[in-house]
Short mmCIF file of C-alpha atoms and ligand atoms in Angstrom, two decimals:
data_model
loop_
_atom_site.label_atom_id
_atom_site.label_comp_id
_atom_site.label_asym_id
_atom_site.label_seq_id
_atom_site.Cartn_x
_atom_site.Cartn_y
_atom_site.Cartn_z
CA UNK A 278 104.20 -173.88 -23.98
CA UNK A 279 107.26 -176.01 -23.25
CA UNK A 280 110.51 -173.86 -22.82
CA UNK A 281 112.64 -174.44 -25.61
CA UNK A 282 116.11 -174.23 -23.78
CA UNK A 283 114.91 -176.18 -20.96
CA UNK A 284 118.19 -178.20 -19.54
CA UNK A 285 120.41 -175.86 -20.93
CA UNK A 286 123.35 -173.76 -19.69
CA UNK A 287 124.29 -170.73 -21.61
CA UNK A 288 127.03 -168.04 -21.43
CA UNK A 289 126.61 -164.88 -22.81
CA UNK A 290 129.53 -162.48 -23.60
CA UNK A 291 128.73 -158.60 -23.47
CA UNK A 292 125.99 -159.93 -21.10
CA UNK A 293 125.62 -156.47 -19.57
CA UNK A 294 124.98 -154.55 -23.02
CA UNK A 295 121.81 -154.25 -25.01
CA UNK A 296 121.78 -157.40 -27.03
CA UNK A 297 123.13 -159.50 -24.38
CA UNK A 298 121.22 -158.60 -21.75
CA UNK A 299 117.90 -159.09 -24.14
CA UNK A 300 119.11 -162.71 -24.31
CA UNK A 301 119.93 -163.41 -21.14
CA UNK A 302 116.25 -162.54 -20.07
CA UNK A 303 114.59 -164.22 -22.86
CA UNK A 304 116.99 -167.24 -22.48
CA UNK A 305 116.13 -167.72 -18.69
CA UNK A 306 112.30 -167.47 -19.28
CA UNK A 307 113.03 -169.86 -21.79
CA UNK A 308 114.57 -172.44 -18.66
CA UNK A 309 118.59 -171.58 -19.50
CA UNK A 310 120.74 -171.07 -16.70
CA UNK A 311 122.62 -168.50 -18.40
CA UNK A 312 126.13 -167.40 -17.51
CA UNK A 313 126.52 -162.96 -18.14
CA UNK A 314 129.88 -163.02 -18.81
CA UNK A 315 131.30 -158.84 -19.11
CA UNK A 316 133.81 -156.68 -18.32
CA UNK A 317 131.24 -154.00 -16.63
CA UNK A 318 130.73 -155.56 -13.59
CA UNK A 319 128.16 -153.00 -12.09
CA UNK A 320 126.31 -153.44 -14.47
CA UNK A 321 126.59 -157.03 -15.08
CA UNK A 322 125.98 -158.09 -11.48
CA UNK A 323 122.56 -155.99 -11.16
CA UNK A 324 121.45 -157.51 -14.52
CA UNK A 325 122.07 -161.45 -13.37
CA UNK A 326 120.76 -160.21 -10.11
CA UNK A 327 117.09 -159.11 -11.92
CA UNK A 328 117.04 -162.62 -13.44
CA UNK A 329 116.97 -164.60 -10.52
CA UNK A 330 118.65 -167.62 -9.35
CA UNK A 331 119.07 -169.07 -13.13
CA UNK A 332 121.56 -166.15 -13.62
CA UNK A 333 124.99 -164.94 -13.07
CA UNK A 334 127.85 -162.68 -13.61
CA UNK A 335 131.36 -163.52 -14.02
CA UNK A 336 133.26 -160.22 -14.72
CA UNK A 337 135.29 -161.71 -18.46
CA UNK A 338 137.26 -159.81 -20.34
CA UNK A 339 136.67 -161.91 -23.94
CA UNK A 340 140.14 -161.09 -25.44
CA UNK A 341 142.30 -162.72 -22.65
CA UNK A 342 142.15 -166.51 -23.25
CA UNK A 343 142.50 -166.96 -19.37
CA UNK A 344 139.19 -165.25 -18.87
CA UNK A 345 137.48 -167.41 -21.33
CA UNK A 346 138.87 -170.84 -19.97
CA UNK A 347 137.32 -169.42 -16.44
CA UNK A 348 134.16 -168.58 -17.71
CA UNK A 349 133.47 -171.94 -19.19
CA UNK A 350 135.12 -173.67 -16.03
CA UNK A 351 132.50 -171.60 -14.16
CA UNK A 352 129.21 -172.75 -16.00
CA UNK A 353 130.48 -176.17 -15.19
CA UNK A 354 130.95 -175.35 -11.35
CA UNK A 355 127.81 -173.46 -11.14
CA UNK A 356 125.43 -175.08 -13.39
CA UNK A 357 126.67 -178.55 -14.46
CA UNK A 358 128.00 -177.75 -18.23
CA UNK A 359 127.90 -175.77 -21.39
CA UNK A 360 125.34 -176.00 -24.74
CA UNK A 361 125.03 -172.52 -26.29
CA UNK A 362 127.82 -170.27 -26.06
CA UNK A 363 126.58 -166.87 -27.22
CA UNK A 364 130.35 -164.71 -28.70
CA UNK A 365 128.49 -161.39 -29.01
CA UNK A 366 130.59 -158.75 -26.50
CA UNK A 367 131.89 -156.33 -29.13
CA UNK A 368 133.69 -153.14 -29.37
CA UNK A 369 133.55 -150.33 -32.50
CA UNK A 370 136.35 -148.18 -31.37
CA UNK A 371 136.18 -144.44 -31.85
CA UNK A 372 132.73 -143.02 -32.62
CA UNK A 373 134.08 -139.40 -33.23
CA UNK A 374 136.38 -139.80 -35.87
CA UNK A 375 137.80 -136.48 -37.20
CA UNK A 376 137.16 -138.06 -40.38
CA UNK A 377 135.34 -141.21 -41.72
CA UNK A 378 138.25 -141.42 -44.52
CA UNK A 379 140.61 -144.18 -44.72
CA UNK A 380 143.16 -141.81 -45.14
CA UNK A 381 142.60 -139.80 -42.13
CA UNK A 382 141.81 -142.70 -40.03
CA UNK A 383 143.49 -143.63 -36.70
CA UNK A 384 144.32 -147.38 -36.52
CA UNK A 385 146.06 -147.41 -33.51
CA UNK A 386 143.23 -149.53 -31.95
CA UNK A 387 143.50 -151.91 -34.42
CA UNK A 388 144.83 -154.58 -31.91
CA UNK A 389 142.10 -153.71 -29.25
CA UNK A 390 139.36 -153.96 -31.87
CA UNK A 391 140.20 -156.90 -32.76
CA UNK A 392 141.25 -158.50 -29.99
CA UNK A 393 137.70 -158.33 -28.68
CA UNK A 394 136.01 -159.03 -31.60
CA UNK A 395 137.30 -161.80 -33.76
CA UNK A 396 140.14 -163.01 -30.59
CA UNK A 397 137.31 -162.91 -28.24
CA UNK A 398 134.97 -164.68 -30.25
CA UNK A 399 137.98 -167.22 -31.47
CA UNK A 400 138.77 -168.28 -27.60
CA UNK A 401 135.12 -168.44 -27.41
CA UNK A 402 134.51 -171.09 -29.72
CA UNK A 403 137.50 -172.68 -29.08
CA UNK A 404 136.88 -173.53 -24.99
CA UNK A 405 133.22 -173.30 -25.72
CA UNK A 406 133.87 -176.33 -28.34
CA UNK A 407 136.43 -178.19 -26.15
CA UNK A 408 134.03 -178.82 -22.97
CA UNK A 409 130.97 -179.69 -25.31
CA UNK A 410 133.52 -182.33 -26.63
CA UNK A 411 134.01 -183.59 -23.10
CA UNK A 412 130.33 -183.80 -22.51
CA UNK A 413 129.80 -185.75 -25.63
CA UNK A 414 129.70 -183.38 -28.24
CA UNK A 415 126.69 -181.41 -29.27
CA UNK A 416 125.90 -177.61 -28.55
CA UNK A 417 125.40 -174.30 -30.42
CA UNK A 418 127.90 -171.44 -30.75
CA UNK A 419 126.65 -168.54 -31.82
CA UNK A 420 128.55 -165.19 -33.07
CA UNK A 421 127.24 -161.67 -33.16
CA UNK A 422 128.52 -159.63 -36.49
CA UNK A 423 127.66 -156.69 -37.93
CA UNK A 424 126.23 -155.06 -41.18
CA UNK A 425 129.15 -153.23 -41.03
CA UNK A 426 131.24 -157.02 -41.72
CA UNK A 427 128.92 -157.67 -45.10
CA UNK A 428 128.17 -153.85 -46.46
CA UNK A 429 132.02 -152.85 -46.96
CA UNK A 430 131.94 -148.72 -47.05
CA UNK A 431 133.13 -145.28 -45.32
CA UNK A 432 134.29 -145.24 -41.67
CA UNK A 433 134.74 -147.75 -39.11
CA UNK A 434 137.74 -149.35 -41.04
CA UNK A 435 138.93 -151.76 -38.20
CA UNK A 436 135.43 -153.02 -37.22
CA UNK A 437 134.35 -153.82 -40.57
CA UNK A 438 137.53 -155.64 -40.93
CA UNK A 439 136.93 -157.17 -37.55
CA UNK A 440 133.18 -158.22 -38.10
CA UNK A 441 134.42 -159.88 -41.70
CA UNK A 442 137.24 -161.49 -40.25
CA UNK A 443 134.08 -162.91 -37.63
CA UNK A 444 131.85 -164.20 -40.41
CA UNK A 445 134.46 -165.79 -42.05
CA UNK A 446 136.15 -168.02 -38.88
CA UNK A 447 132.29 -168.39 -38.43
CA UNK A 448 131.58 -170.60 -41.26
CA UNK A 449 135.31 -172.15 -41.05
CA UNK A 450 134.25 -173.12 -37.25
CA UNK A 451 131.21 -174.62 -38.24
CA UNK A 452 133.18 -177.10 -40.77
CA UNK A 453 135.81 -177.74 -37.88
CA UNK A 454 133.07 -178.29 -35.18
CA UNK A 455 130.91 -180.82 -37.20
CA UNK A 456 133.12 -183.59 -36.38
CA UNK A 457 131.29 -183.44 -32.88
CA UNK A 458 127.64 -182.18 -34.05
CA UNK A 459 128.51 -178.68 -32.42
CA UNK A 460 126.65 -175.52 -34.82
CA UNK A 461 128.27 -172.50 -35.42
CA UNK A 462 126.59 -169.79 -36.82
CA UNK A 463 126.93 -165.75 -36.90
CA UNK A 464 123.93 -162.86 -36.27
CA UNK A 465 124.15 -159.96 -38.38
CA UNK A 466 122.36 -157.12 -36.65
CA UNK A 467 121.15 -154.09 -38.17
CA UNK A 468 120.55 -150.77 -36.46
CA UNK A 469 119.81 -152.07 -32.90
CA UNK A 470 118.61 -150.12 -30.48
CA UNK A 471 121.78 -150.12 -27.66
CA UNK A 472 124.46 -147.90 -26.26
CA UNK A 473 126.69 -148.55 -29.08
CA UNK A 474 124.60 -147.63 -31.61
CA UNK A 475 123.53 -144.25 -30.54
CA UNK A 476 126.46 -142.15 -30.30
CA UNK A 477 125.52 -141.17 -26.09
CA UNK A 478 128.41 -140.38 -24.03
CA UNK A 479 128.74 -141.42 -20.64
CA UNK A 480 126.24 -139.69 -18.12
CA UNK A 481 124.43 -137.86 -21.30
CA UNK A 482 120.59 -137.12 -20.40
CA UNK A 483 117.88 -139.67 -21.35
CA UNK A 484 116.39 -135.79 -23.23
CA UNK A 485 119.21 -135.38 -25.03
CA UNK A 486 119.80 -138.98 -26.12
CA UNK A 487 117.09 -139.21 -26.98
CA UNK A 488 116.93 -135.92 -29.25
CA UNK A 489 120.55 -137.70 -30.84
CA UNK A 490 118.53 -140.70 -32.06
CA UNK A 491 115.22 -138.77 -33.49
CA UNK A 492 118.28 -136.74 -35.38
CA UNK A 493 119.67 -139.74 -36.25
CA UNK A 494 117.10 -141.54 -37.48
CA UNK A 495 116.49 -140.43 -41.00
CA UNK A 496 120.39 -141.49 -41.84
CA UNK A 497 119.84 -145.11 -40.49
CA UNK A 498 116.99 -145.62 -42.65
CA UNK A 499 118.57 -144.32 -45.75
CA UNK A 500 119.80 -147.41 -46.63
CA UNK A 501 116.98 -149.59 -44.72
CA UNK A 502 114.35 -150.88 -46.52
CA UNK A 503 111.93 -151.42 -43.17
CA UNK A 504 111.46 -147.91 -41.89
CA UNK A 505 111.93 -149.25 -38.14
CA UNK A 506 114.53 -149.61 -35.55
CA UNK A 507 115.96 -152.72 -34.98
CA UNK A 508 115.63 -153.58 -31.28
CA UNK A 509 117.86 -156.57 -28.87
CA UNK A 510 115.04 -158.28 -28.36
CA UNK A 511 114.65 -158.89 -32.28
CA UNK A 512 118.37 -160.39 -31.82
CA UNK A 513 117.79 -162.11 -28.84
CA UNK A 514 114.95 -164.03 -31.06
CA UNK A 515 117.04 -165.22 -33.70
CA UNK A 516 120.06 -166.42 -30.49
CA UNK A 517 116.64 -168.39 -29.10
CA UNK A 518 116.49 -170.13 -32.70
CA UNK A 519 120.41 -170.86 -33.41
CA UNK A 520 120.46 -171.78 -29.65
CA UNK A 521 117.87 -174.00 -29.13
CA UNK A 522 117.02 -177.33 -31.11
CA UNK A 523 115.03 -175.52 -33.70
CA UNK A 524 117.91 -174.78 -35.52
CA UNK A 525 119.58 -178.01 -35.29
CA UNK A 526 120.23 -178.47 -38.99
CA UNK A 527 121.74 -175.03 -39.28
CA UNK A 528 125.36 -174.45 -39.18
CA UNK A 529 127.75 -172.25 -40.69
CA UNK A 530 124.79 -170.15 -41.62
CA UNK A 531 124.36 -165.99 -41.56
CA UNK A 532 120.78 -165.10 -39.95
CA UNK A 533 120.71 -161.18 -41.11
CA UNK A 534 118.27 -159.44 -38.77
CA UNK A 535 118.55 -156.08 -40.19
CA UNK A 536 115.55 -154.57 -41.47
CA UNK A 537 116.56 -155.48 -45.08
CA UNK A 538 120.78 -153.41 -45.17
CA UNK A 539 121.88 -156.54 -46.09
CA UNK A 540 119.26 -157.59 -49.05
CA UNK A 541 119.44 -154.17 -51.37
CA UNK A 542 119.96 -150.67 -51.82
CA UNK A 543 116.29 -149.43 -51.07
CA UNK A 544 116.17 -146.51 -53.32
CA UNK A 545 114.79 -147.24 -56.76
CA UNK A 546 117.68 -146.16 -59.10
CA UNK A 547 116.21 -147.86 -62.15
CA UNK A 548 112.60 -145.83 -61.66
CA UNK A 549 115.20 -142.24 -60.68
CA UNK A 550 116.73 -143.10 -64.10
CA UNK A 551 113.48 -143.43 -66.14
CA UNK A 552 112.49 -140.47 -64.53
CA UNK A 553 115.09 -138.16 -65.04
CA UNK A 554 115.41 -139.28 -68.98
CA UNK A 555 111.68 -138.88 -69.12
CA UNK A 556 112.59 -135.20 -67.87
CA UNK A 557 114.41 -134.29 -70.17
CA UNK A 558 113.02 -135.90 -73.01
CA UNK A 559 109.91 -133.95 -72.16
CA UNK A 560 112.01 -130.48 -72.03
CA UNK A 561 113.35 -130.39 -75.83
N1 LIG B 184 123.63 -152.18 -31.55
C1 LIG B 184 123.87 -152.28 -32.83
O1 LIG B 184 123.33 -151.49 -33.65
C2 LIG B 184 124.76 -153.36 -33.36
C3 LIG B 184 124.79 -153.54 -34.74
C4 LIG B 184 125.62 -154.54 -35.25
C5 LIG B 184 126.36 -155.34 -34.40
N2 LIG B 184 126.31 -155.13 -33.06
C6 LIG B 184 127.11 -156.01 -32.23
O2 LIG B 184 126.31 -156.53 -31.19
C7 LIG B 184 127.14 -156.90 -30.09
C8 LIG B 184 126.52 -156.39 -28.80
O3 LIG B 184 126.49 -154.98 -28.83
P1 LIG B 184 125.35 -154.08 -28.16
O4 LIG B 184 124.66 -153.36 -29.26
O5 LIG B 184 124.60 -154.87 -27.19
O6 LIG B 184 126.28 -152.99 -27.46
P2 LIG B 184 126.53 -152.63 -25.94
O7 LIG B 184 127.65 -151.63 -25.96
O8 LIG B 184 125.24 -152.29 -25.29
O9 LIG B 184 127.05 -154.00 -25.32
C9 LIG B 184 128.36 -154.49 -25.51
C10 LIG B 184 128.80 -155.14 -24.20
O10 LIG B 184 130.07 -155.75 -24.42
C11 LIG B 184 130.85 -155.53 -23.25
N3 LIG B 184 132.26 -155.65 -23.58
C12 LIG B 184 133.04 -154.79 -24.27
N4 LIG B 184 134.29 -155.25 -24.34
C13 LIG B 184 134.30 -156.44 -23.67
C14 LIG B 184 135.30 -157.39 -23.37
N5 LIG B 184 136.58 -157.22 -23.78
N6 LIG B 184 134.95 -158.50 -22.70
C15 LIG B 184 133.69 -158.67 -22.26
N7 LIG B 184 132.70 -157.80 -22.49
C16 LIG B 184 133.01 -156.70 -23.18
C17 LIG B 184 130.46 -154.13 -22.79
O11 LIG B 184 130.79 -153.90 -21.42
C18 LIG B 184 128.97 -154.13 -23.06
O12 LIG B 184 128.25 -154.55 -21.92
C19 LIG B 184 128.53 -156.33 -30.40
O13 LIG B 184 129.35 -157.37 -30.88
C20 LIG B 184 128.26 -155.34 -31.50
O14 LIG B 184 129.38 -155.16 -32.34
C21 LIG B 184 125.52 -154.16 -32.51
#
């Protein structure tokens, strides 16, 4: 089968975390030469390193504009030019609140948060967008949101807000970015398999992590209508789409790869209702 990002030069963001290193692998066997662009550079190094010569890192911290402009200046140097620039480091902030309430909540990371994941992505598009226009326009931006920006709810106050804020510069990027036949268009991942999502600390055992998610599991599928777990390589699938020509009439759009969060409450209210008035019907 032909490889459907043959010719093309990517950057990833958060290169060195779950999700982005899923895509970096599936976008070289797909014939990228793929950028890993991440703040972790241990990790980010031995990941480019494992992909072979169509890979490398460049240590990029996403919320400092300078970082950004270097990034893209580098997948000119190294590889000729940019079509798919993948916005998808992210941060959540504290994942042991005292409290999950609004009223309790901490906010003094609101800057940080945010900075990384709507500034980031912002700069992203924005020097991502700017050398596409020097090659002639063309090129796919993608963004990586969250359930948490669509479902508003308890906890995580500042990254909902952030991964909102995301979805909405999204689709106002996309409108902006026409002009020049450059997509823009935003993942929304579910419960994904990945550091962030499993509440392990730093140099926890593989047992005990392990032990976290089994406990875990039964509240992430509470409000999940597929009873699995959502894994990178399921995002990396839908980046392959938005980033190669597949998708080339798509912009501005939402691609949900979530299990179902997004699409409906999955327990049957109506049917608990008729039940419990059939109950106690039956008990006079
Ligand atoms: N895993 C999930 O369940 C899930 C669900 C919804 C959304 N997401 C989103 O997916 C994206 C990827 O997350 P992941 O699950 O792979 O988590 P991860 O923690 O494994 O990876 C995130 C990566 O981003 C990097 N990073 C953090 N701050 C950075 C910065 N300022 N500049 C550059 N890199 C930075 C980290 O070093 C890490 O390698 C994030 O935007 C996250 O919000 C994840």
């Amino acid at each position: 089968m032909a490889h459907e990002l043959a010719g093309k030069v990517a950057i990833i963001t958060g290169g060195a975390g779950g999700i982005g290193r899923a895509t970096a692998k599936l976008f070289v066997e797909e014939g990228a030469k793929v950028i890993l662009a991440d703040l972790d550079v241990e990790r980010g190094e031995a990941e480019a390193a494992s992909l072979g010569e169509s890979a490398i890192f460049h240590r990029t911290d996403v919320s400092q504009e300078g970082d950004i402009e270097a990034v893209v200046d580098r997948a000119v140097s190294a590889f000729g030019g940019l079509h798919i620039m993948f916005n998808n480091a992210g941060i959540v902030g504290g994942m042991k609140p005292k409290s999950t309430r609004l009223i309790d909540a901490d906010l003094g990371d609101f800057h940080k948060i945010m900075g990384v994941n709507v500034l980031g992505a912002m700069y992203g598009c924005q020097y991502a967008a700017r050398q596409m226009v020097k090659q002639g326009g063309g090129g796919s931006i993608i963004n990586t949101a969250s359930i948490a920006g669509v479902t508003p709810g308890f906890g995580f106050q500042i990254y909902r807000a952030s991964k909102a804020a995301l979805i909405n510069f999204t689709k106002s990027a996309a409108v902006d970015f026409a002009e020049y036949a450059i997509r823009v268009n935003v993942i929304v991942p579910g419960h994904i398999r990945t550091t962030i999502s499993s509440y392990r600390e730093p140099g926890m055992s593989q047992e005990l992590a392990d032990k976290l998610e089994a406990t875990m599991e039964p509240i992430w599928f509470a409000n999940q209508p597929l009873k699995q777990r959502g894994q990178p390589l399921d995002i990396a699938n839908a980046a392959l789409f938005l980033g190669s020509d597949r998708s080339s009439y798509s912009t501005g759009g939402i691609i949900s790869v979530d299990g179902g969060i997004t699409a409906g409450d999955p327990v049957n209210h109506i049917q608990e209702m008729i039940d419990a008035r059939a109950s106690v019907l039956a008990a006079q």
